[in-house]
Amino acid sequence: MKRRVLAAWTVVVLAVLPILVGFDPYWLTVFTSLAINALLGTTIWVLFVVGRLTLGHAAFYGMGAYGVSLLILNAGWNFWVALPVVLIAIALVAVAVGFPTLRARGAYFVLTTFAFAEIVRLGYVRFAHLSGGAQGLFGIPRPDPIVLGGDLLSISFSSYASLYYLILAALAIVSACFFHYVNTPLGLVLKSVHDEPMLAQALGINVFAHLLVTFVVSAVGAALAGALYAVSAGYIEPNLFGIHTSINAQAFAIIGGIGSVSGPIVGAAFLTTLSEGLHVTRTAAPLVTGVALIVASFLLRGGLITLPSRLAGFGASKRDRTRRSPRATHRRRRARP
Amino acid sequence: MSDVLQVVVYGLTLAGLYLPIALGLNLIFGVMQILNFAHGEFYMLGALFTWGLLSTLEINFVAAVAISLLLVVGLSIVIERGFFRPLGDDIQRSLIVALGLGLILQTSVVLLVGPDVKHYEFPFGGMLSTGGISVSAEKLTTTLLALGSAGLFYLVLQRTRLGRSIRAVAQDQQAAMLQGINPGRVRSVTIALGSSLAALGGALGGSSFGVEPFMGFDFLLYSFIIIILGGLGSMEGTLLAGVLMALLQSAVTLYVGATEAAMASFLVLYVMLLVRPTGLFGRARKSLM
């Protein structure tokens, strides 16, 4: 219950942020990238629930961005038609990638997703006649207005604020869906897949099917984030979808904390505003991410979302503080001989 | 016929680039359950230190390579003790830490030395050509050295007492400890061996390709593909898959193109995972991560 309240508050805070800065265009672009990063981080989090770590989400993020942009620019499609078509296509790609890799051990999955993302990135450069090559694609238009009848009942996405709220709505919907995915009886099955794959299998749970469905759902979420990135930035190029994007996506989830659905949102907010606040150049940004990842791994297990309870409950036992984190369960399992 | 020879010769030079990294990576995974994404940085630092020593101190090439190997080995032992050892066999956390360290090392080099490509000379140049194929003396020497060191590394693992204790820890740490093997020492030796191979590869490769902060990355990608193909934890698999992958890439590069070669290698990986998920020589293990 507490986590649901926390998640709702996170979204409320994100919704009032533009009012606090007086709808300043600069800060609105920062918040837009924050919300897209949070969406990407959330898709990483849902995979952590079943105990898988991917280094390939830049591929799905990039395919979402390229797919929607190409359909809009080359075929003249409406954004709202192109988006579902691209998401369905990417779901099929995710099935094809997940099918052989999820059967093997976790390490094979990490390495294969990593290799897949790199090959996809090379593909953008190779098939330049289609994708614009290393120069990328320019002039991707904003999402088409939603016309429900009359001027009063239509929503246009021409302003920074309206675009931000569109992305925030996507983030809220995806987070809510993932939250319910994890916190229903199905979620208990997913946890068993993470904690005791052998036992779950023995109880008749189809571990592989649950892994595959979660992977596909997560990949489609990443593709949605990519499509929204393309229409909000208006420009994409292959290097935006390299290994650094996959690492950043991990960083949002891990630094924020994988114990709760609001973790990736907090992590994305922290890293995005930290880079802006410190005026870190694009060259130096990986240094910040790297240091934050190592700090989170050693000093702040459970991520930033555990910080308030850590500060409040120094007297409480360590087990209480880390009880919610899936990793804590994982650790207990490993501790047994 | 000369076409085929050219493919083989170019393939062997590629194998000389991939194998030193792939063998070290696979051994580190076998002993410590770490997917060392910072391994490409050892390769890069081997080349960078060699360049730095040659351009500032103007010492002998062999001495520069030897000193940079020692520097990289020292750094790798510090990283293993300070960052990897406290994490035990938690594969996800050590992977995250390795990624973080890789980012820090790479970006520090960009900020301190600059992102531009730096060059240094190999001690002897010139071209050797026989029977319609030609290869530079530099390429030939570096390839032979790289393949030789990879072979030596394999022999050390198979034939010496040290190699036996490393393999024992990789197989079963508890049983190895019962035989009086100190796993901490084995971990240090393993990362030292792995990083010195990578650094040697970098110091030799840096003279032909130039030195830049992101140079380790491509080799890391192919090395990971090779060790999955060969099977995680299997040195024989890595040797065989490395040579096969290099020959495949060389053939596709010469007849079609470099990007297609990368795609072909991924396709092979994909088919291998469908047909035989544990790789050529890999064995199914209990842990699912």
XYZ file of C-alpha atoms in Angstrom:
626
model
C 0.000 0.000 0.000
C 2.776 2.374 0.988
C 4.536 1.826 -2.307
C 1.385 2.688 -4.238
C 1.112 5.971 -2.319
C 4.778 6.717 -2.969
C 4.349 6.033 -6.688
C 1.258 8.243 -6.887
C 3.094 11.063 -5.109
C 6.031 10.766 -7.521
C 3.674 11.334 -10.454
C 1.948 14.251 -8.692
C 5.323 15.902 -8.062
C 6.285 15.438 -11.725
C 2.932 16.948 -12.751
C 3.412 20.165 -10.744
C 7.100 20.597 -11.692
C 6.358 22.735 -14.811
C 4.181 25.084 -12.709
C 7.052 25.550 -10.248
C 9.410 26.743 -13.005
C 6.698 28.869 -14.635
C 6.584 26.725 -17.824
C 10.138 27.790 -18.686
C 11.000 26.092 -22.044
C 14.529 25.128 -20.957
C 13.369 23.354 -17.820
C 10.459 21.789 -19.710
C 12.926 20.090 -22.085
C 14.909 18.879 -19.057
C 11.740 17.481 -17.466
C 10.749 15.896 -20.783
C 14.017 13.984 -20.976
C 13.615 13.135 -17.292
C 10.185 11.596 -17.944
C 11.452 9.633 -20.975
C 14.406 8.361 -18.934
C 12.036 7.390 -16.133
C 9.906 5.442 -18.621
C 12.992 3.633 -19.914
C 14.138 2.904 -16.350
C 10.703 1.483 -15.500
C 11.001 -1.073 -18.298
C 14.340 -2.176 -16.826
C 12.758 -2.451 -13.378
C 10.032 -4.850 -14.533
C 12.745 -7.193 -15.841
C 14.548 -7.020 -12.503
C 11.361 -8.336 -10.881
C 11.954 -11.644 -12.676
C 15.667 -11.390 -11.926
C 16.971 -10.524 -15.370
C 19.377 -7.765 -16.263
C 19.524 -6.611 -19.879
C 22.121 -4.549 -21.705
C 20.081 -4.423 -24.894
C 17.196 -2.067 -24.239
C 18.882 0.628 -26.310
C 17.953 -1.591 -29.284
C 14.215 -1.540 -28.544
C 14.379 2.131 -27.550
C 16.122 2.892 -30.848
C 13.818 0.722 -32.954
C 10.821 2.529 -31.456
C 12.388 5.869 -32.316
C 13.461 4.867 -35.826
C 10.283 2.935 -36.624
C 7.917 5.770 -35.769
C 10.139 8.431 -37.367
C 10.491 6.525 -40.636
C 6.749 5.838 -40.896
C 5.998 9.531 -40.251
C 8.748 11.002 -42.464
C 8.835 8.538 -45.371
C 5.309 7.128 -45.468
C 3.485 10.186 -44.132
C 1.662 8.231 -41.455
C -0.165 9.800 -38.540
C 1.811 9.387 -35.281
C -1.144 7.709 -33.568
C -1.365 5.092 -36.333
C 2.381 4.569 -36.611
C 2.878 4.079 -32.861
C 0.751 0.931 -32.328
C 2.020 -0.635 -35.576
C 5.642 -0.107 -34.491
C 4.972 -1.382 -30.967
C 3.398 -4.589 -32.306
C 6.307 -5.122 -34.699
C 8.799 -4.622 -31.872
C 6.901 -7.083 -29.682
C 7.515 -9.697 -32.400
C 11.215 -8.797 -32.541
C 11.375 -9.127 -28.743
C 9.855 -12.617 -28.959
C 12.490 -13.574 -31.546
C 15.337 -12.221 -29.391
C 13.997 -13.487 -26.078
C 13.140 -16.983 -27.271
C 16.679 -18.390 -27.592
C 18.355 -16.173 -24.955
C 15.970 -16.514 -22.020
C 16.264 -20.288 -21.968
C 19.961 -20.092 -21.099
C 21.608 -18.798 -17.945
C 21.375 -15.127 -17.050
C 24.906 -14.362 -18.209
C 24.079 -15.533 -21.741
C 21.030 -13.275 -21.724
C 23.077 -10.220 -20.681
C 25.706 -10.809 -23.341
C 23.302 -11.649 -26.155
C 21.100 -8.603 -25.544
C 24.280 -6.507 -25.482
C 25.450 -7.961 -28.803
C 21.965 -7.566 -30.305
C 21.852 -3.859 -29.443
C 25.271 -3.242 -30.977
C 24.341 -5.054 -34.191
C 21.097 -3.058 -34.458
C 23.096 0.152 -34.011
C 25.478 -0.926 -36.796
C 22.394 -1.628 -38.916
C 21.316 2.038 -38.728
C 24.696 3.049 -40.144
C 24.775 0.305 -42.761
C 21.290 0.828 -44.208
C 21.859 4.547 -44.641
C 19.481 4.934 -47.593
C 16.648 4.071 -45.233
C 17.795 5.333 -41.852
C 19.854 8.389 -42.773
C 23.083 6.626 -41.739
C 25.456 8.206 -39.249
C 23.911 11.655 -39.801
C 20.595 10.411 -38.506
C 17.065 11.664 -39.185
C 16.089 15.330 -38.977
C 12.801 17.189 -38.714
C 10.699 14.543 -37.015
C 7.388 16.338 -36.365
C 5.553 16.517 -33.042
C 2.703 14.029 -32.497
C -0.403 14.865 -34.540
C -3.210 16.576 -32.614
C -5.947 14.359 -31.227
C -9.219 15.712 -32.665
C -12.313 14.554 -30.840
C -14.636 16.963 -32.657
C -14.489 20.738 -32.743
C -11.606 22.963 -31.661
C -12.515 22.735 -27.990
C -12.307 18.960 -27.828
C -8.967 18.538 -29.587
C -5.539 18.296 -28.007
C -2.522 19.621 -29.865
C 1.059 18.808 -28.877
C 2.775 21.871 -30.285
C 3.833 23.416 -26.964
C 6.594 22.094 -24.687
C 4.154 21.753 -21.811
C 1.597 19.677 -23.729
C 4.334 17.356 -24.959
C 5.660 16.973 -21.420
C 2.217 16.077 -20.094
C 1.744 13.562 -22.917
C 4.962 11.817 -21.916
C 4.085 12.044 -18.237
C 0.720 10.429 -18.985
C 2.520 7.619 -20.828
C 4.861 7.192 -17.840
C 1.947 7.118 -15.380
C 0.019 4.569 -17.445
C 3.017 2.292 -18.018
C 4.065 2.489 -14.346
C 0.518 1.712 -13.210
C 0.284 -1.250 -15.604
C 3.650 -2.622 -14.469
C 2.704 -2.038 -10.827
C -0.435 -4.123 -11.249
C 1.454 -6.700 -13.312
C 3.806 -7.212 -10.384
C 1.357 -6.795 -7.490
C -1.373 -9.236 -8.492
C -1.435 -13.010 -7.978
C 0.500 -13.096 -11.251
C 3.146 -11.016 -9.498
C 3.603 -13.743 -6.892
C 4.270 -16.145 -9.743
C 6.825 -13.705 -11.160
C 8.534 -13.464 -7.762
C 8.712 -17.236 -7.572
C 10.288 -17.240 -11.037
C 12.921 -14.863 -9.665
C 13.513 -16.433 -6.271
C 13.264 -20.168 -6.943
C 13.144 -20.935 -10.677
C 13.668 -24.654 -10.088
C 10.939 -24.899 -7.456
C 8.547 -22.800 -9.565
C 9.141 -25.144 -12.477
C 8.499 -28.134 -10.256
C 5.190 -26.606 -9.126
C 4.012 -26.512 -12.709
C 4.713 -22.841 -13.376
C 5.913 -22.222 -16.895
C 8.993 -20.201 -15.926
C 10.111 -19.645 -19.490
C 6.711 -18.277 -20.610
C 6.643 -15.795 -17.731
C 10.175 -14.662 -18.496
C 9.353 -14.246 -22.187
C 6.119 -12.286 -21.584
C 7.863 -9.977 -19.119
C 10.716 -9.420 -21.558
C 8.315 -8.581 -24.407
C 6.272 -6.201 -22.237
C 9.477 -4.518 -21.109
C 10.795 -4.210 -24.674
C 7.532 -2.658 -25.871
C 7.741 -0.122 -23.016
C 11.289 0.770 -24.085
C 10.095 1.169 -27.691
C 7.333 3.518 -26.519
C 9.954 5.593 -24.692
C 12.035 5.698 -27.882
C 9.087 6.783 -30.041
C 8.282 9.581 -27.577
C 11.944 10.599 -27.545
C 12.016 10.871 -31.351
C 8.929 13.103 -31.564
C 10.015 15.300 -28.656
C 13.658 15.772 -29.722
C 12.869 15.931 -33.463
C 16.262 14.419 -34.288
C 17.764 10.937 -33.879
C 21.104 9.376 -34.779
C 22.587 5.883 -34.294
C 24.934 6.855 -31.445
C 21.985 7.816 -29.256
C 21.147 4.116 -29.101
C 24.503 2.589 -28.158
C 25.732 0.790 -25.059
C 25.715 4.030 -23.045
C 21.936 4.243 -23.377
C 21.573 0.663 -22.157
C 23.870 1.387 -19.208
C 22.005 4.605 -18.401
C 18.702 2.726 -18.424
C 20.182 0.299 -15.876
C 21.534 3.217 -13.872
C 18.101 4.870 -13.549
C 16.624 1.678 -12.119
C 19.551 0.734 -9.879
C 20.331 4.183 -8.502
C 16.666 4.874 -7.828
C 16.110 1.419 -6.399
C 14.585 -1.717 -7.847
C 12.460 -2.451 -4.804
C 9.604 -0.233 -5.950
C 7.994 1.005 -9.142
C 8.855 4.584 -8.200
C 12.572 3.697 -7.946
C 13.407 4.200 -11.645
C 11.489 7.491 -11.673
C 13.472 8.753 -8.669
C 16.711 7.484 -10.241
C 16.011 9.167 -13.585
C 15.069 12.398 -11.792
C 18.272 12.265 -9.733
C 20.656 11.562 -12.608
C 18.989 13.960 -15.064
C 18.832 16.902 -12.651
C 22.310 16.146 -11.278
C 23.809 16.344 -14.766
C 21.884 19.567 -15.450
C 22.626 21.069 -12.046
C 26.364 20.376 -12.221
C 26.438 21.578 -15.860
C 28.133 18.325 -16.782
C 29.084 18.219 -20.455
C 27.963 15.294 -22.596
C 31.553 14.015 -22.572
C 31.779 13.905 -18.794
C 28.265 12.579 -18.140
C 29.338 8.868 -18.153
C 31.718 9.670 -15.271
C 28.772 10.798 -13.124
C 26.798 7.672 -14.079
C 29.763 5.406 -13.352
C 30.428 6.897 -9.918
C 26.700 6.806 -9.064
C 26.473 3.124 -10.100
C 29.392 2.168 -7.884
C 28.119 4.208 -4.930
C 24.686 2.600 -5.323
C 26.242 -0.884 -5.490
C 28.348 -0.543 -2.360
C 26.936 2.124 -0.074
C 23.280 2.469 -1.023
C 21.956 -1.012 -1.722
C 18.291 -0.698 -2.581
C 18.802 2.716 -4.158
C 17.691 6.237 -3.360
C 14.141 5.224 -2.425
C 15.477 3.449 0.658
C 17.287 6.606 1.769
C 14.429 8.092 3.875
C 13.877 4.850 5.783
C 17.626 4.409 6.201
C 17.946 7.884 7.689
C 14.865 7.397 9.854
C 15.582 3.893 11.022
C 19.211 3.560 11.929
C 18.069 1.679 15.001
C 16.016 -0.797 12.964
C 17.599 -4.079 12.008
C 19.210 -4.347 8.608
C 16.751 -7.013 7.570
C 13.797 -4.690 8.092
C 15.342 -2.010 5.979
C 16.060 -4.212 3.010
C 13.043 -6.465 3.320
C 11.208 -4.994 0.338
C 14.084 -5.272 -2.102
C 13.968 -8.251 -4.479
C 17.730 -8.393 -4.191
C 17.509 -8.939 -0.469
C 15.466 -12.074 -1.074
C 17.973 -13.075 -3.695
C 20.804 -12.654 -1.231
C 19.101 -14.748 1.415
C 18.626 -17.494 -1.105
C 22.296 -17.457 -1.986
C 23.353 -17.427 1.628
C 21.900 -20.891 2.128
C 24.348 -23.719 1.452
C 43.664 -19.671 -54.224
C 45.405 -16.462 -53.178
C 41.958 -15.203 -52.182
C 41.608 -18.036 -49.701
C 45.128 -17.404 -48.365
C 44.329 -13.733 -47.937
C 41.193 -14.628 -45.986
C 43.178 -16.992 -43.764
C 45.968 -14.492 -43.142
C 43.575 -11.664 -42.355
C 41.508 -14.044 -40.222
C 44.564 -14.984 -38.176
C 45.423 -11.325 -37.551
C 41.836 -10.844 -36.319
C 42.160 -13.917 -34.118
C 45.328 -12.360 -32.708
C 43.263 -9.315 -31.742
C 40.291 -11.185 -30.253
C 41.844 -14.165 -28.484
C 43.966 -12.353 -25.865
C 40.870 -10.465 -24.679
C 38.406 -13.323 -25.003
C 40.564 -15.858 -23.116
C 41.103 -13.473 -20.199
C 37.420 -12.546 -20.060
C 36.343 -16.156 -20.063
C 38.841 -17.172 -17.385
C 37.720 -14.272 -15.173
C 34.121 -15.368 -15.643
C 34.998 -18.978 -14.871
C 36.885 -18.193 -11.665
C 34.956 -15.235 -10.269
C 31.537 -15.263 -12.021
C 32.160 -11.727 -13.268
C 31.234 -10.456 -16.722
C 34.064 -7.964 -16.754
C 32.788 -5.129 -18.917
C 35.834 -3.118 -17.802
C 38.121 -5.597 -19.596
C 38.227 -3.521 -22.781
C 39.645 -0.725 -20.647
C 42.647 -2.906 -19.714
C 43.255 -3.285 -23.457
C 42.947 0.486 -23.958
C 45.194 1.309 -20.980
C 47.868 -1.112 -22.223
C 48.036 0.884 -25.456
C 47.714 4.262 -23.731
C 50.516 3.620 -21.210
C 52.774 2.352 -24.002
C 52.084 5.505 -26.011
C 52.670 7.692 -22.932
C 55.970 6.016 -22.057
C 57.243 6.103 -25.651
C 56.334 9.739 -26.214
C 57.513 11.162 -22.875
C 60.467 9.004 -21.809
C 61.610 7.870 -25.267
C 62.573 4.443 -23.993
C 62.905 1.139 -25.784
C 59.641 -0.274 -27.216
C 59.940 -3.581 -25.360
C 60.620 -1.789 -22.069
C 57.606 0.487 -22.617
C 55.327 -2.495 -23.270
C 56.692 -4.319 -20.204
C 56.189 -1.293 -17.911
C 52.661 -0.667 -19.172
C 51.819 -4.344 -18.618
C 52.984 -4.023 -15.012
C 50.930 -0.847 -14.545
C 47.772 -2.464 -15.920
C 48.304 -5.624 -13.858
C 48.719 -3.490 -10.727
C 45.526 -1.573 -11.502
C 43.597 -4.772 -12.192
C 44.671 -6.320 -8.873
C 43.580 -3.158 -7.039
C 40.212 -3.283 -8.849
C 39.755 -6.963 -8.036
C 40.561 -6.530 -4.336
C 38.704 -3.253 -3.872
C 35.618 -3.739 -5.990
C 35.061 -7.302 -7.178
C 36.125 -9.377 -4.172
C 33.680 -7.787 -1.678
C 30.817 -8.745 -4.008
C 31.557 -12.479 -3.941
C 29.700 -14.344 -6.668
C 26.779 -11.910 -7.024
C 26.923 -11.788 -10.807
C 24.461 -8.915 -11.287
C 26.114 -6.568 -8.809
C 29.624 -7.277 -10.044
C 28.409 -6.683 -13.612
C 26.991 -3.294 -12.610
C 30.230 -2.401 -10.815
C 32.291 -3.484 -13.849
C 30.111 -1.288 -16.099
C 30.576 1.640 -13.702
C 34.351 1.141 -13.581
C 34.489 0.931 -17.372
C 32.606 4.222 -17.687
C 34.888 5.889 -15.117
C 38.143 4.682 -16.723
C 36.991 5.529 -20.259
C 35.689 8.997 -19.399
C 38.727 9.814 -17.244
C 40.977 9.076 -20.212
C 38.792 11.270 -22.462
C 38.962 14.127 -19.958
C 42.667 13.778 -19.068
C 44.262 12.826 -22.400
C 41.612 13.823 -24.936
C 39.444 11.816 -27.315
C 41.709 12.160 -30.386
C 43.624 9.233 -31.865
C 47.307 9.006 -30.891
C 49.958 7.058 -32.748
C 53.251 5.373 -31.999
C 55.682 3.476 -34.169
C 56.281 -0.238 -34.094
C 60.056 -0.966 -33.978
C 60.245 -2.503 -37.448
C 58.151 -1.983 -40.547
C 58.192 -3.140 -44.173
C 56.062 -5.556 -46.148
C 56.532 -9.265 -46.613
C 54.977 -10.846 -49.680
C 55.075 -14.410 -50.909
C 52.922 -16.287 -53.370
C 50.485 -13.476 -54.114
C 49.658 -12.533 -50.533
C 51.222 -9.665 -48.689
C 51.365 -8.836 -45.012
C 53.261 -6.134 -43.147
C 56.091 -7.246 -40.901
C 54.396 -5.371 -38.056
C 51.094 -7.235 -38.482
C 52.913 -10.544 -38.727
C 54.969 -9.931 -35.579
C 52.055 -8.617 -33.490
C 49.815 -11.466 -34.614
C 52.419 -14.113 -33.845
C 53.102 -12.530 -30.466
C 49.393 -12.274 -29.633
C 48.607 -15.817 -30.743
C 51.751 -17.057 -28.997
C 50.821 -15.400 -25.728
C 47.278 -16.783 -25.992
C 48.739 -20.276 -26.562
C 51.196 -19.847 -23.692
C 48.326 -18.760 -21.466
C 46.417 -21.907 -22.393
C 49.460 -24.086 -21.648
C 49.956 -22.400 -18.278
C 46.338 -23.209 -17.436
C 46.580 -26.826 -18.564
C 50.067 -27.871 -17.572
C 51.234 -25.992 -14.488
C 50.377 -26.324 -10.827
C 49.156 -22.700 -10.860
C 46.894 -23.418 -13.818
C 45.511 -26.486 -12.093
C 44.646 -24.471 -8.984
C 42.934 -21.817 -11.140
C 40.881 -24.489 -12.898
C 40.072 -26.106 -9.572
C 38.636 -22.860 -8.195
C 36.656 -22.346 -11.408
C 35.179 -25.839 -11.087
C 34.310 -25.861 -7.409
C 35.586 -23.270 -4.998
C 34.635 -25.211 -1.856
C 36.412 -28.356 -3.001
C 39.442 -26.312 -4.058
C 39.651 -24.746 -0.610
C 39.516 -28.212 0.958
C 42.612 -29.084 -1.096
C 44.450 -26.144 0.465
C 44.070 -23.728 -2.448
C 43.718 -20.093 -1.441
C 40.867 -18.750 -3.632
C 41.781 -15.120 -2.917
C 45.272 -15.653 -4.317
C 43.825 -17.475 -7.313
C 41.484 -14.548 -7.999
C 44.403 -12.089 -7.963
C 46.471 -14.315 -10.259
C 43.495 -14.767 -12.605
C 42.789 -11.072 -13.033
C 46.526 -10.373 -13.359
C 46.850 -12.979 -16.134
C 43.680 -11.799 -17.885
C 44.518 -8.105 -17.728
C 48.135 -8.629 -18.810
C 46.939 -10.532 -21.901
C 44.510 -7.709 -22.705
C 47.133 -5.036 -22.100
C 49.650 -6.859 -24.305
C 47.013 -7.060 -27.023
C 46.385 -3.345 -26.634
C 50.061 -2.379 -26.652
C 50.601 -4.377 -29.854
C 47.303 -3.420 -31.502
C 47.700 0.254 -30.604
C 50.649 0.608 -32.974
C 48.560 -0.512 -35.962
C 45.218 1.138 -35.151
C 46.207 4.126 -33.012
C 45.259 4.791 -29.395
C 41.914 6.289 -28.401
C 39.700 6.008 -25.301
C 37.005 3.836 -26.914
C 39.339 1.372 -28.676
C 38.633 -1.489 -26.280
C 34.946 -1.543 -26.946
C 34.727 -3.291 -30.339
C 37.028 -6.049 -29.182
C 34.961 -6.458 -26.040
C 31.828 -6.988 -28.150
C 33.409 -9.676 -30.352
C 35.156 -11.268 -27.391
C 31.826 -11.704 -25.641
C 30.282 -13.194 -28.786
C 33.250 -15.579 -29.023
C 33.055 -16.750 -25.420
C 29.319 -17.447 -25.698
C 29.922 -19.378 -28.911
C 32.696 -21.386 -27.316
C 30.821 -21.812 -24.066
C 31.196 -19.763 -20.888
C 34.016 -21.216 -18.813
C 35.581 -23.293 -21.580
C 39.058 -22.274 -22.764
C 39.099 -24.828 -25.616
C 35.754 -23.455 -26.778
C 37.084 -19.907 -26.767
C 40.184 -20.878 -28.772
C 38.146 -22.739 -31.397
C 35.301 -20.201 -31.573
C 37.809 -17.326 -31.713
C 39.594 -18.747 -34.748
C 36.331 -19.715 -36.498
C 34.760 -16.307 -35.806
C 37.869 -14.488 -37.056
C 37.896 -16.547 -40.277
C 34.177 -15.936 -40.824
C 34.586 -12.209 -40.253
C 37.602 -12.062 -42.508
C 35.741 -13.840 -45.330
C 32.592 -11.722 -45.019
C 34.623 -8.504 -44.716
C 36.642 -9.276 -47.842
C 33.691 -10.404 -49.966
C 30.821 -8.257 -48.649
C 31.663 -5.608 -46.057
C 32.659 -4.896 -42.449
C 29.173 -4.173 -41.106
C 27.830 -7.328 -42.715
C 30.652 -9.221 -40.975
C 29.447 -7.942 -37.607
C 25.898 -8.925 -38.487
C 26.991 -12.365 -39.657
C 28.743 -12.960 -36.343
C 25.573 -12.079 -34.473
C 23.558 -14.383 -36.719
C 25.931 -17.249 -35.914
C 25.530 -16.466 -32.215
C 21.750 -16.458 -32.556
C 21.639 -19.801 -34.344
C 24.044 -21.281 -31.798
C 21.798 -20.194 -28.912
C 18.811 -21.789 -30.639
C 20.565 -25.059 -31.374
C 22.980 -25.406 -28.486
C 22.431 -22.790 -25.769
C 25.557 -23.691 -23.803
C 27.951 -23.075 -26.689
C 30.371 -25.443 -28.407
C 32.059 -26.738 -25.250
C 29.939 -25.298 -22.467
C 28.262 -27.446 -19.874
C 24.860 -26.749 -18.375
C 25.275 -25.404 -14.858
C 22.991 -25.422 -11.914
C 22.769 -21.693 -11.236
C 20.433 -19.611 -13.359
C 21.966 -16.318 -12.108
